[in-house]
């Protein structure tokens, strides 16, 4: 799967025909602290039971705190046949540092 840092992600999504889905696999308490707009929260531990809530025909960007859990989620989704899966390298923390300093860090 592709791994994109925040600035690469911004460029990549500009070239898409439709907006990607943002799948945040952090725990609910983490998601409550900060998130990308329009992202959905399915904690990694629940993904195997809930991945049918994600449209497998649309691009999916997996997000977590630093990019490790989301890497596991992206690998799982690819294994399940999702067409285009991207991991946000560095996670929401890198996003806050490099793309949107208004996003709180923790």
Coordinates of C-alpha atoms in Angstrom, one line a residue, residues 16-105:
X16 CA -8.7 12.2 -7.3
X17 CA -12.1 12.2 -9.0
X18 CA -13.9 11.9 -5.7
X19 CA -13.0 12.6 -2.1
X20 CA -11.3 9.7 -0.3
X21 CA -12.7 8.1 2.9
X22 CA -10.7 8.9 6.0
X23 CA -10.7 6.0 8.3
X24 CA -9.3 6.8 11.8
X25 CA -8.4 3.7 13.7
X26 CA -7.5 5.3 17.0
X27 CA -9.5 4.7 20.1
X28 CA -12.6 6.8 20.7
X29 CA -11.0 9.0 23.3
X30 CA -8.2 9.8 20.9
X31 CA -10.7 10.6 18.1
X32 CA -12.5 12.9 20.5
X33 CA -9.3 14.9 21.1
X34 CA -8.6 15.7 17.4
X35 CA -9.5 14.4 14.0
X36 CA -9.6 15.2 10.3
X37 CA -12.9 16.6 9.1
X38 CA -15.2 13.9 7.6
X39 CA -13.2 11.0 9.1
X40 CA -15.0 8.0 10.5
X41 CA -13.8 6.3 13.6
X42 CA -13.4 2.5 13.7
X43 CA -10.8 1.5 16.3
X44 CA -8.3 -1.0 15.0
X45 CA -9.6 -3.6 17.4
X46 CA -13.0 -3.4 15.9
X47 CA -12.0 -3.2 12.2
X48 CA -12.3 -6.9 11.5
X49 CA -16.0 -6.8 12.5
X50 CA -16.8 -3.4 11.0
X51 CA -14.9 -3.0 7.8
X52 CA -18.1 -3.5 5.8
X53 CA -19.0 0.1 6.9
X54 CA -16.3 1.3 4.5
X55 CA -16.9 1.6 0.7
X56 CA -14.4 -0.8 -0.8
X57 CA -14.7 0.9 -4.2
X58 CA -13.5 4.4 -3.0
X59 CA -10.0 5.3 -2.0
X60 CA -9.4 4.9 1.8
X61 CA -6.9 6.9 3.8
X62 CA -6.0 5.2 7.1
X63 CA -5.1 7.4 10.0
X64 CA -3.9 6.9 13.6
X65 CA -1.7 8.8 16.0
X66 CA 1.8 8.1 14.5
X67 CA 1.1 5.8 11.5
X68 CA 1.6 2.3 13.0
X69 CA -1.9 1.2 13.7
X70 CA -3.1 2.7 10.5
X71 CA -0.4 0.7 8.6
X72 CA -1.9 -2.5 10.1
X73 CA -5.4 -1.3 9.1
X74 CA -4.3 -0.5 5.6
X75 CA -2.7 -3.9 5.2
X76 CA -5.9 -5.6 6.5
X77 CA -8.1 -3.6 4.0
X78 CA -5.9 -4.5 1.1
X79 CA -6.1 -8.1 2.1
X80 CA -9.9 -7.8 2.1
X81 CA -9.8 -6.5 -1.5
X82 CA -10.2 -2.8 -1.1
X83 CA -9.2 -1.1 -4.3
X84 CA -7.0 1.8 -3.2
X85 CA -5.7 2.2 0.3
X86 CA -3.3 4.8 1.6
X87 CA -1.6 5.1 5.0
X88 CA -1.0 8.6 6.4
X89 CA 2.7 8.3 7.4
X90 CA 3.3 9.9 10.7
X91 CA -0.4 9.9 11.5
X92 CA -2.5 12.8 12.9
X93 CA 0.5 14.0 14.8
X94 CA 2.4 14.6 11.5
X95 CA -0.7 16.2 10.0
X96 CA -0.9 18.7 12.9
X97 CA 2.8 19.5 12.6
X98 CA 3.1 19.8 8.8
X99 CA -0.4 20.4 7.3
X100 CA -2.7 21.9 9.8
X101 CA -1.3 23.4 13.0
X102 CA -4.9 24.1 14.2
X103 CA -5.3 20.3 14.9
X104 CA -4.5 19.7 18.5
X105 CA -1.5 17.4 19.3

